[in-house]
CSV table of N, CA and C in Angstrom, one decimal:
chain,number,residue,atom,x,y,z
A,1,MET,N,-13.4,-11.2,13.5
A,1,MET,CA,-13.3,-12.6,11.8
A,1,MET,C,-11.8,-11.0,11.6
A,2,ASN,N,-10.7,-12.4,11.6
A,2,ASN,CA,-9.3,-12.0,11.9
A,2,ASN,C,-8.5,-10.9,10.4
A,3,VAL,N,-7.5,-10.5,10.3
A,3,VAL,CA,-6.7,-9.1,9.6
A,3,VAL,C,-7.2,-10.6,8.5
A,4,GLU,N,-6.4,-11.8,8.0
A,4,GLU,CA,-6.2,-13.0,6.9
A,4,GLU,C,-7.7,-12.2,5.6
A,5,GLU,N,-9.1,-12.8,6.9
A,5,GLU,CA,-9.9,-13.0,6.8
A,5,GLU,C,-11.4,-12.0,6.3
A,6,GLN,N,-10.8,-10.6,6.9
A,6,GLN,CA,-11.2,-9.1,6.0
A,6,GLN,C,-10.4,-8.8,5.2
A,7,ILE,N,-9.1,-9.2,4.4
A,7,ILE,CA,-8.2,-9.3,3.9
A,7,ILE,C,-8.9,-9.8,2.3
A,8,LYS,N,-10.1,-11.3,2.5
A,8,LYS,CA,-9.9,-11.8,1.6
A,8,LYS,C,-11.0,-11.5,1.3
A,9,GLU,N,-11.5,-11.0,2.5
A,9,GLU,CA,-12.9,-10.5,1.8
A,9,GLU,C,-13.1,-9.5,1.0
A,10,TYR,N,-12.3,-8.3,1.7
A,10,TYR,CA,-12.6,-7.3,0.9
A,10,TYR,C,-12.1,-6.8,-0.7
A,11,ILE,N,-10.3,-8.6,0.0
A,11,ILE,CA,-10.5,-8.0,-2.6
A,11,ILE,C,-11.4,-8.8,-3.2
A,12,ALA,N,-11.8,-9.7,-2.4
A,12,ALA,CA,-13.3,-11.3,-2.8
A,12,ALA,C,-14.1,-9.5,-3.2
A,13,SER,N,-14.3,-8.0,-2.4
A,13,SER,CA,-15.7,-7.4,-2.8
A,13,SER,C,-15.9,-6.1,-4.1
A,14,GLN,N,-14.4,-6.7,-4.8
A,14,GLN,CA,-13.9,-6.1,-6.0
A,14,GLN,C,-14.5,-6.4,-6.7
A,15,PRO,N,-15.1,-5.8,-8.2
A,15,PRO,CA,-15.4,-5.9,-10.1
A,15,PRO,C,-14.3,-7.3,-9.5
A,16,GLU,N,-14.9,-7.8,-10.8
A,16,GLU,CA,-13.2,-8.3,-11.4
A,16,GLU,C,-12.0,-8.3,-11.8
A,17,THR,N,-12.0,-7.6,-12.6
A,17,THR,CA,-9.8,-6.5,-13.0
A,17,THR,C,-10.1,-6.9,-12.1
A,18,LYS,N,-10.5,-5.6,-11.5
A,18,LYS,CA,-9.1,-4.8,-9.9
A,18,LYS,C,-9.0,-6.7,-8.8
A,19,ARG,N,-10.3,-7.2,-8.5
A,19,ARG,CA,-10.4,-7.9,-7.9
A,19,ARG,C,-8.9,-9.3,-7.7
A,20,ILE,N,-8.3,-9.3,-9.3
A,20,ILE,CA,-8.1,-9.9,-9.8
A,20,ILE,C,-5.6,-9.7,-9.6
A,21,ASP,N,-5.3,-8.1,-10.1
A,21,ASP,CA,-4.7,-7.6,-10.0
A,21,ASP,C,-4.1,-7.1,-8.3
A,22,MET,N,-5.6,-6.8,-7.5
A,22,MET,CA,-5.4,-6.6,-5.8
A,22,MET,C,-5.2,-8.4,-5.2
A,23,GLN,N,-5.0,-9.5,-5.8
A,23,GLN,CA,-4.8,-11.0,-5.5
A,23,GLN,C,-3.9,-10.1,-5.9
A,24,GLU,N,-2.8,-10.5,-7.4
A,24,GLU,CA,-1.7,-10.4,-7.9
A,24,GLU,C,-1.0,-9.3,-6.6
A,25,LEU,N,-0.8,-8.4,-6.1
A,25,LEU,CA,-0.6,-6.9,-6.0
A,25,LEU,C,-0.2,-7.9,-4.1
A,26,HIS,N,-1.3,-8.4,-3.9
A,26,HIS,CA,-0.9,-9.2,-2.3
A,26,HIS,C,-0.6,-10.1,-2.6
A,27,ASN,N,0.2,-10.6,-3.6
A,27,ASN,CA,0.7,-12.4,-2.9
A,27,ASN,C,2.5,-11.3,-4.3
A,28,LEU,N,2.1,-9.6,-4.4
A,28,LEU,CA,3.2,-10.3,-4.8
A,28,LEU,C,3.9,-9.2,-3.6
A,29,ILE,N,3.2,-8.4,-3.3
A,29,ILE,CA,3.5,-8.1,-1.8
A,29,ILE,C,4.3,-8.4,-0.2
A,30,LEU,N,3.2,-9.5,-0.7
A,30,LEU,CA,4.1,-10.6,1.0
A,30,LEU,C,4.7,-10.9,0.3
A,31,GLN,N,5.6,-11.9,-1.3
A,31,GLN,CA,6.1,-12.0,-1.5
A,31,GLN,C,8.0,-11.0,-0.8
A,32,VAL,N,7.3,-10.3,-1.7
A,32,VAL,CA,8.9,-8.9,-1.2
A,32,VAL,C,9.4,-9.4,0.9
A,33,LEU,N,7.9,-8.9,1.3
A,33,LEU,CA,7.4,-8.6,2.3
A,33,LEU,C,7.7,-9.5,3.3
A,34,PRO,N,7.9,-11.1,3.0
A,34,PRO,CA,7.5,-11.9,3.9
A,34,PRO,C,8.1,-12.8,4.9
A,35,GLY,N,6.2,-13.3,6.0
A,35,GLY,CA,6.1,-12.9,7.2
A,35,GLY,C,6.0,-11.6,7.5
A,36,CYS,N,5.9,-10.3,6.9
A,36,CYS,CA,5.7,-9.7,7.3
A,36,CYS,C,4.2,-9.2,8.7
A,37,LYS,N,4.4,-7.9,9.2
A,37,LYS,CA,2.5,-8.4,9.8
A,37,LYS,C,1.5,-7.7,9.6
A,38,LEU,N,0.7,-8.2,9.4
A,38,LEU,CA,-0.5,-7.6,7.9
A,38,LEU,C,-1.8,-6.3,8.7
A,39,TRP,N,-2.3,-5.8,8.3
A,39,TRP,CA,-3.5,-4.9,8.5
A,39,TRP,C,-4.6,-4.9,8.1
A,40,PHE,N,-5.8,-3.9,8.1
A,40,PHE,CA,-7.0,-4.6,7.9
A,40,PHE,C,-7.5,-3.0,8.4
A,41,ASP,N,-7.4,-2.0,7.1
A,41,ASP,CA,-7.9,-0.5,7.8
A,41,ASP,C,-9.4,-0.4,6.6
A,42,ASN,N,-11.0,-0.8,7.5
A,42,ASN,CA,-11.8,-0.6,6.7
A,42,ASN,C,-12.7,0.4,6.8
A,43,GLY,N,-11.0,2.0,6.5
A,43,GLY,CA,-11.7,3.4,5.9
A,43,GLY,C,-12.1,4.2,7.1
A,44,LYS,N,-13.3,3.1,8.1
A,44,LYS,CA,-13.7,4.8,9.3
A,44,LYS,C,-13.4,4.9,10.2
A,45,ASN,N,-13.6,5.3,11.5
A,45,ASN,CA,-13.5,5.4,11.9
A,45,ASN,C,-13.5,6.0,13.4
A,46,SER,N,-13.8,6.2,14.4
A,46,SER,CA,-14.4,5.7,15.2
A,46,SER,C,-15.3,6.2,15.8
A,47,GLU,N,-17.5,6.9,14.5
A,47,GLU,CA,-18.1,7.2,14.6
A,47,GLU,C,-19.1,6.4,13.7
A,48,ASN,N,-18.2,5.3,13.2
A,48,ASN,CA,-18.3,4.7,12.3
A,48,ASN,C,-18.7,5.4,10.7
A,49,LYS,N,-17.9,6.4,11.0
A,49,LYS,CA,-18.4,6.4,9.0
A,49,LYS,C,-17.3,7.0,8.3
A,50,THR,N,-17.4,6.1,6.9
A,50,THR,CA,-15.9,6.3,5.6
A,50,THR,C,-14.6,8.0,5.7
A,51,VAL,N,-14.0,7.6,6.5
A,51,VAL,CA,-13.3,8.6,5.7
A,51,VAL,C,-11.3,8.0,4.9
A,52,SER,N,-11.7,6.6,4.5
A,52,SER,CA,-11.0,6.9,3.8
A,52,SER,C,-11.7,5.5,3.5
A,53,ASN,N,-10.1,4.8,1.8
A,53,ASN,CA,-10.9,4.4,1.2
A,53,ASN,C,-9.7,3.4,2.5
A,54,PRO,N,-10.8,2.1,2.4
A,54,PRO,CA,-10.0,1.0,3.1
A,54,PRO,C,-8.6,0.0,2.7
A,55,ASN,N,-8.0,0.1,3.4
A,55,ASN,CA,-6.3,-0.4,3.4
A,55,ASN,C,-6.3,-1.6,3.6
A,56,ILE,N,-5.6,-2.5,3.0
A,56,ILE,CA,-4.2,-3.7,3.9
A,56,ILE,C,-2.7,-3.5,3.7
A,57,GLY,N,-2.1,-3.0,4.8
A,57,GLY,CA,-1.2,-2.6,5.5
A,57,GLY,C,0.0,-3.2,5.9
A,58,TYR,N,1.5,-4.0,4.7
A,58,TYR,CA,2.1,-4.5,5.6
A,58,TYR,C,3.7,-4.3,6.0
A,59,GLY,N,4.0,-4.8,7.1
A,59,GLY,CA,4.8,-4.3,7.4
A,59,GLY,C,4.7,-3.5,8.8
A,60,PHE,N,6.0,-3.0,9.1
A,60,PHE,CA,5.4,-2.4,10.0
A,60,PHE,C,6.5,-0.6,10.4
A,61,TYR,N,5.8,0.1,10.9
A,61,TYR,CA,6.2,1.6,11.0
A,61,TYR,C,6.0,3.0,12.4
A,62,ILE,N,6.6,3.4,12.1
A,62,ILE,CA,6.0,4.3,13.7
A,62,ILE,C,6.0,5.5,13.5
A,63,ILE,N,4.7,5.9,12.3
A,63,ILE,CA,4.0,7.6,12.7
A,63,ILE,C,4.4,8.8,13.2
A,64,LYS,N,5.5,9.8,13.3
A,64,LYS,CA,6.3,10.5,14.0
A,64,LYS,C,5.7,11.7,14.2
A,65,TYR,N,4.2,12.2,15.0
A,65,TYR,CA,3.7,14.1,15.1
A,65,TYR,C,4.5,14.6,15.2
A,66,ALA,N,4.3,16.1,14.3
A,66,ALA,CA,4.9,17.2,14.7
A,66,ALA,C,4.5,17.8,16.2
A,67,ASP,N,3.7,16.9,17.1
A,67,ASP,CA,3.5,17.1,18.3
A,67,ASP,C,4.3,16.5,19.5
A,68,GLY,N,5.1,15.6,19.1
A,68,GLY,CA,5.9,14.8,19.1
A,68,GLY,C,4.8,13.0,19.9
A,69,LYS,N,3.5,13.1,19.3
A,69,LYS,CA,2.8,12.3,19.0
A,69,LYS,C,3.6,10.8,19.0
A,70,THR,N,3.8,9.5,19.1
A,70,THR,CA,3.6,7.8,17.6
A,70,THR,C,2.3,6.9,16.9
A,71,ARG,N,2.2,6.7,16.1
A,71,ARG,CA,1.3,5.7,16.0
A,71,ARG,C,1.8,5.0,15.4
A,72,ASP,N,1.4,3.9,15.6
A,72,ASP,CA,1.7,2.3,15.1
A,72,ASP,C,1.4,1.9,13.4
A,73,PHE,N,2.4,1.7,12.4
A,73,PHE,CA,1.2,1.5,11.4
A,73,PHE,C,2.2,0.6,10.7
A,74,PHE,N,1.2,0.4,9.1
A,74,PHE,CA,2.2,0.0,8.2
A,74,PHE,C,2.6,0.3,7.9
A,75,GLN,N,3.4,-0.2,7.1
A,75,GLN,CA,5.3,0.1,5.6
A,75,GLN,C,4.6,0.3,4.1
A,76,ILE,N,3.4,-1.1,4.0
A,76,ILE,CA,3.2,0.0,2.8
A,76,ILE,C,1.9,-0.6,2.3
A,77,GLY,N,0.6,-0.5,1.7
A,77,GLY,CA,-0.6,-0.2,2.1
A,77,GLY,C,-1.1,-0.7,0.3
A,78,LEU,N,-1.8,-1.2,0.1
A,78,LEU,CA,-2.7,-1.5,-0.9
A,78,LEU,C,-4.0,-1.7,-0.9
A,79,SER,N,-4.6,-0.6,-1.4
A,79,SER,CA,-6.3,-0.2,-1.8
A,79,SER,C,-6.6,0.4,-3.1
A,80,ALA,N,-8.4,0.0,-3.5
A,80,ALA,CA,-8.7,0.2,-4.2
A,80,ALA,C,-9.5,1.6,-4.2
A,81,ASN,N,-9.0,2.1,-5.7
A,81,ASN,CA,-10.2,3.5,-5.2
A,81,ASN,C,-10.8,3.0,-6.8
A,82,THR,N,-11.4,4.7,-6.4
A,82,THR,CA,-12.8,4.7,-7.8
A,82,THR,C,-11.7,4.3,-9.3
A,83,THR,N,-10.8,5.4,-10.0
A,83,THR,CA,-10.4,5.0,-10.6
A,83,THR,C,-9.3,3.4,-11.3
A,84,GLY,N,-9.2,3.6,-9.6
A,84,GLY,CA,-7.4,1.7,-9.9
A,84,GLY,C,-7.6,0.7,-8.9
A,85,ILE,N,-6.1,0.6,-8.6
A,85,ILE,CA,-5.6,0.7,-7.5
A,85,ILE,C,-4.7,1.3,-6.9
A,86,SER,N,-4.0,2.1,-5.6
A,86,SER,CA,-3.1,2.9,-4.9
A,86,SER,C,-1.5,2.0,-4.6
A,87,VAL,N,-1.4,1.9,-3.8
A,87,VAL,CA,0.4,2.5,-3.7
A,87,VAL,C,1.0,2.1,-2.9
A,88,TYR,N,1.5,2.3,-2.0
A,88,TYR,CA,1.8,3.6,-0.5
A,88,TYR,C,2.1,3.4,-0.3
A,89,ILE,N,3.8,4.2,-0.3
A,89,ILE,CA,5.3,2.7,1.0
A,89,ILE,C,5.6,3.9,1.7
A,90,LEU,N,5.2,4.2,3.3
A,90,LEU,CA,5.3,5.4,3.7
A,90,LEU,C,6.9,5.2,4.9
A,91,GLY,N,6.7,6.6,4.8
A,91,GLY,CA,8.6,6.6,5.9
A,91,GLY,C,9.4,6.8,4.4
A,92,ILE,N,9.4,7.0,3.6
A,92,ILE,CA,10.7,8.3,2.7
A,92,ILE,C,10.1,10.0,3.0
A,93,LYS,N,11.4,9.5,3.3
A,93,LYS,CA,11.7,11.3,4.1
A,93,LYS,C,11.8,12.2,2.8
A,94,ASP,N,12.0,12.1,1.4
A,94,ASP,CA,12.4,12.9,0.4
A,94,ASP,C,11.5,12.9,-0.8
A,95,LYS,N,10.4,13.6,-0.6
A,95,LYS,CA,8.4,13.5,-1.4
A,95,LYS,C,9.1,13.6,-2.7
A,96,THR,N,10.4,13.8,-3.1
A,96,THR,CA,10.8,13.4,-4.8
A,96,THR,C,11.0,12.3,-5.6
A,97,TYR,N,11.4,11.4,-4.0
A,97,TYR,CA,11.8,10.5,-4.6
A,97,TYR,C,11.7,9.5,-5.1
A,98,LEU,N,10.4,8.5,-4.6
A,98,LEU,CA,9.4,7.6,-5.7
A,98,LEU,C,9.4,8.1,-7.4
A,99,ALA,N,9.0,9.5,-7.7
A,99,ALA,CA,8.5,10.5,-9.0
A,99,ALA,C,9.5,10.3,-9.4
A,100,GLN,N,10.9,10.7,-8.8
A,100,GLN,CA,12.3,10.6,-9.8
A,100,GLN,C,12.7,10.0,-10.1
A,101,THR,N,12.9,8.6,-8.7
A,101,THR,CA,13.2,7.3,-9.6
A,101,THR,C,12.8,6.4,-10.6
A,102,PHE,N,11.0,6.1,-9.8
A,102,PHE,CA,10.3,4.6,-10.1
A,102,PHE,C,9.6,5.9,-11.3
A,103,GLY,N,9.4,7.0,-11.1
A,103,GLY,CA,7.9,7.7,-11.8
A,103,GLY,C,8.0,7.0,-13.7
A,104,LYS,N,9.7,7.3,-14.0
A,104,LYS,CA,9.3,7.1,-15.4
A,104,LYS,C,8.6,5.5,-16.3
A,105,GLN,N,10.0,4.9,-14.9
A,105,GLN,CA,9.4,3.1,-15.3
A,105,GLN,C,8.7,2.4,-15.2
A,106,LEU,N,8.0,3.1,-14.3
A,106,LEU,CA,7.0,2.6,-13.7
A,106,LEU,C,5.3,2.4,-15.2
A,107,GLY,N,5.5,3.1,-15.8
A,107,GLY,CA,4.1,3.2,-17.1
A,107,GLY,C,4.0,3.1,-16.9
A,108,LYS,N,2.3,3.1,-16.4
A,108,LYS,CA,0.9,4.4,-17.3
A,108,LYS,C,0.5,4.6,-15.4
A,109,ALA,N,1.5,5.7,-15.4
A,109,ALA,CA,0.9,4.7,-13.2
A,109,ALA,C,1.4,7.1,-12.8
A,110,SER,N,0.8,7.1,-11.8
A,110,SER,CA,1.1,9.1,-11.2
A,110,SER,C,1.0,8.8,-10.0
A,111,VAL,N,2.5,9.2,-9.7
A,111,VAL,CA,3.6,8.8,-8.6
A,111,VAL,C,3.9,10.5,-8.0
A,112,THR,N,3.5,10.1,-6.8
A,112,THR,CA,3.5,10.9,-5.8
A,112,THR,C,4.6,11.1,-4.8
A,113,GLY,N,4.3,11.6,-3.3
A,113,GLY,CA,5.4,11.9,-2.2
A,113,GLY,C,5.8,10.5,-1.6
A,114,TYR,N,4.6,9.4,-2.2
A,114,TYR,CA,4.7,7.5,-0.8
A,114,TYR,C,3.7,7.5,-2.0
A,115,CYS,N,2.7,8.5,-3.1
A,115,CYS,CA,1.4,6.9,-3.6
A,115,CYS,C,1.9,6.5,-5.2
A,116,ILE,N,1.4,5.2,-5.3
A,116,ILE,CA,1.6,4.3,-6.5
A,116,ILE,C,0.4,4.6,-7.2
A,117,LYS,N,-0.6,5.2,-7.8
A,117,LYS,CA,-1.8,4.9,-8.5
A,117,LYS,C,-1.2,4.8,-9.8
A,118,PHE,N,-2.5,3.2,-10.0
A,118,PHE,CA,-2.7,3.4,-12.1
A,118,PHE,C,-3.7,2.2,-12.1
A,119,LYS,N,-4.2,2.1,-12.9
A,119,LYS,CA,-5.4,1.6,-14.1
A,119,LYS,C,-5.0,0.2,-13.0
A,120,THR,N,-4.9,-0.5,-13.5
A,120,THR,CA,-4.6,-1.7,-14.1
A,120,THR,C,-2.6,-3.0,-13.9
A,121,LEU,N,-3.0,-3.3,-13.6
A,121,LEU,CA,-1.1,-4.3,-12.9
A,121,LEU,C,-0.9,-4.3,-14.1
A,122,LYS,N,-1.3,-4.2,-15.8
A,122,LYS,CA,-1.1,-4.4,-17.2
A,122,LYS,C,-0.6,-3.4,-17.7
A,123,ASP,N,-1.0,-2.4,-16.2
A,123,ASP,CA,-0.4,-1.0,-17.2
A,123,ASP,C,0.8,-0.4,-17.0
A,124,ILE,N,1.6,-1.0,-15.7
A,124,ILE,CA,3.0,-0.7,-15.2
A,124,ILE,C,3.9,-2.5,-15.3
A,125,ASN,N,5.2,-1.9,-14.8
A,125,ASN,CA,6.1,-2.4,-15.1
A,125,ASN,C,6.4,-3.1,-13.3
A,126,VAL,N,5.7,-4.3,-13.2
A,126,VAL,CA,5.7,-5.0,-11.8
A,126,VAL,C,7.0,-4.9,-11.0
A,127,ASP,N,7.9,-5.1,-12.1
A,127,ASP,CA,9.1,-4.6,-11.2
A,127,ASP,C,10.1,-4.2,-10.6
A,128,ILE,N,9.7,-2.6,-10.8
A,128,ILE,CA,9.7,-1.7,-11.0
A,128,ILE,C,8.7,-1.1,-9.7
A,129,LEU,N,7.7,-1.9,-9.2
A,129,LEU,CA,7.2,-1.8,-7.9
A,129,LEU,C,7.5,-2.3,-7.1
A,130,LYS,N,8.1,-3.4,-6.8
A,130,LYS,CA,8.8,-4.4,-6.3
A,130,LYS,C,10.3,-3.6,-5.8
A,131,ALA,N,11.0,-2.6,-6.3
A,131,ALA,CA,12.3,-2.2,-6.4
A,131,ALA,C,11.0,-0.6,-5.8
A,132,ALA,N,10.3,-0.8,-6.0
A,132,ALA,CA,9.2,1.3,-5.1
A,132,ALA,C,9.5,0.4,-3.5
A,133,ILE,N,8.7,-0.7,-4.0
A,133,ILE,CA,8.6,-1.3,-2.4
A,133,ILE,C,10.2,-2.0,-1.3
A,134,ARG,N,10.5,-1.9,-1.6
A,134,ARG,CA,12.0,-2.9,-1.3
A,134,ARG,C,13.0,-2.2,-0.8
A,135,TYR,N,12.1,-0.6,-1.7
A,135,TYR,CA,13.8,0.8,-1.1
A,135,TYR,C,13.2,1.6,-0.2
A,136,GLY,N,11.2,1.4,0.0
A,136,GLY,CA,10.5,1.4,1.2
A,136,GLY,C,10.5,1.4,2.5
A,137,VAL,N,11.2,-0.1,2.5
A,137,VAL,CA,11.5,-0.4,3.5
A,137,VAL,C,12.3,-0.4,4.3
A,138,GLU,N,13.7,-0.8,3.2
A,138,GLU,CA,14.5,-0.8,3.4
A,138,GLU,C,15.7,1.1,4.5
A,139,VAL,N,13.9,1.8,3.8
A,139,VAL,CA,14.4,4.1,3.8
A,139,VAL,C,13.8,3.3,5.4
A,140,THR,N,12.9,2.8,5.7
A,140,THR,CA,11.9,3.8,6.9
A,140,THR,C,12.5,2.7,8.1
A,141,ASN,N,12.9,1.4,7.9
A,141,ASN,CA,13.7,0.5,8.8
A,141,ASN,C,15.1,1.6,9.2
A,142,GLU,N,15.8,1.7,8.2
A,142,GLU,CA,17.3,2.9,8.7
A,142,GLU,C,17.2,4.0,9.5
A,143,ASN,N,15.3,4.2,9.4
A,143,ASN,CA,15.7,5.5,10.2
A,143,ASN,C,15.0,4.9,12.0
């Protein structure tokens, strides 16, 4: 199964309201990042144990670890969780920037260093989410 099929299957597996929101977010991110590399992480480790929620990834980012090792990864992540949906924006060095810059304008969302979590799409300002994603990609590409 290719990445697009895995993404389609993952979105289809969600309850109806979350599925509709996830599909809309998937389309929105593809509009913000046209032609980006797509990823799918099923959340399982090499022993097939679940270690995280499955993630749809967009774009390309190199994670640099403290020991000097690197890992290819995605810039933007989209994941369903028990209470709603999470959008991850990786590569922003200032861990307070997302919350300070976009937090209040986003609506009913919890914003941490690199994660924007919300219950449903109607709870947030989608234009502000798009701006946060664009910011994350621009900053990551500068580094």
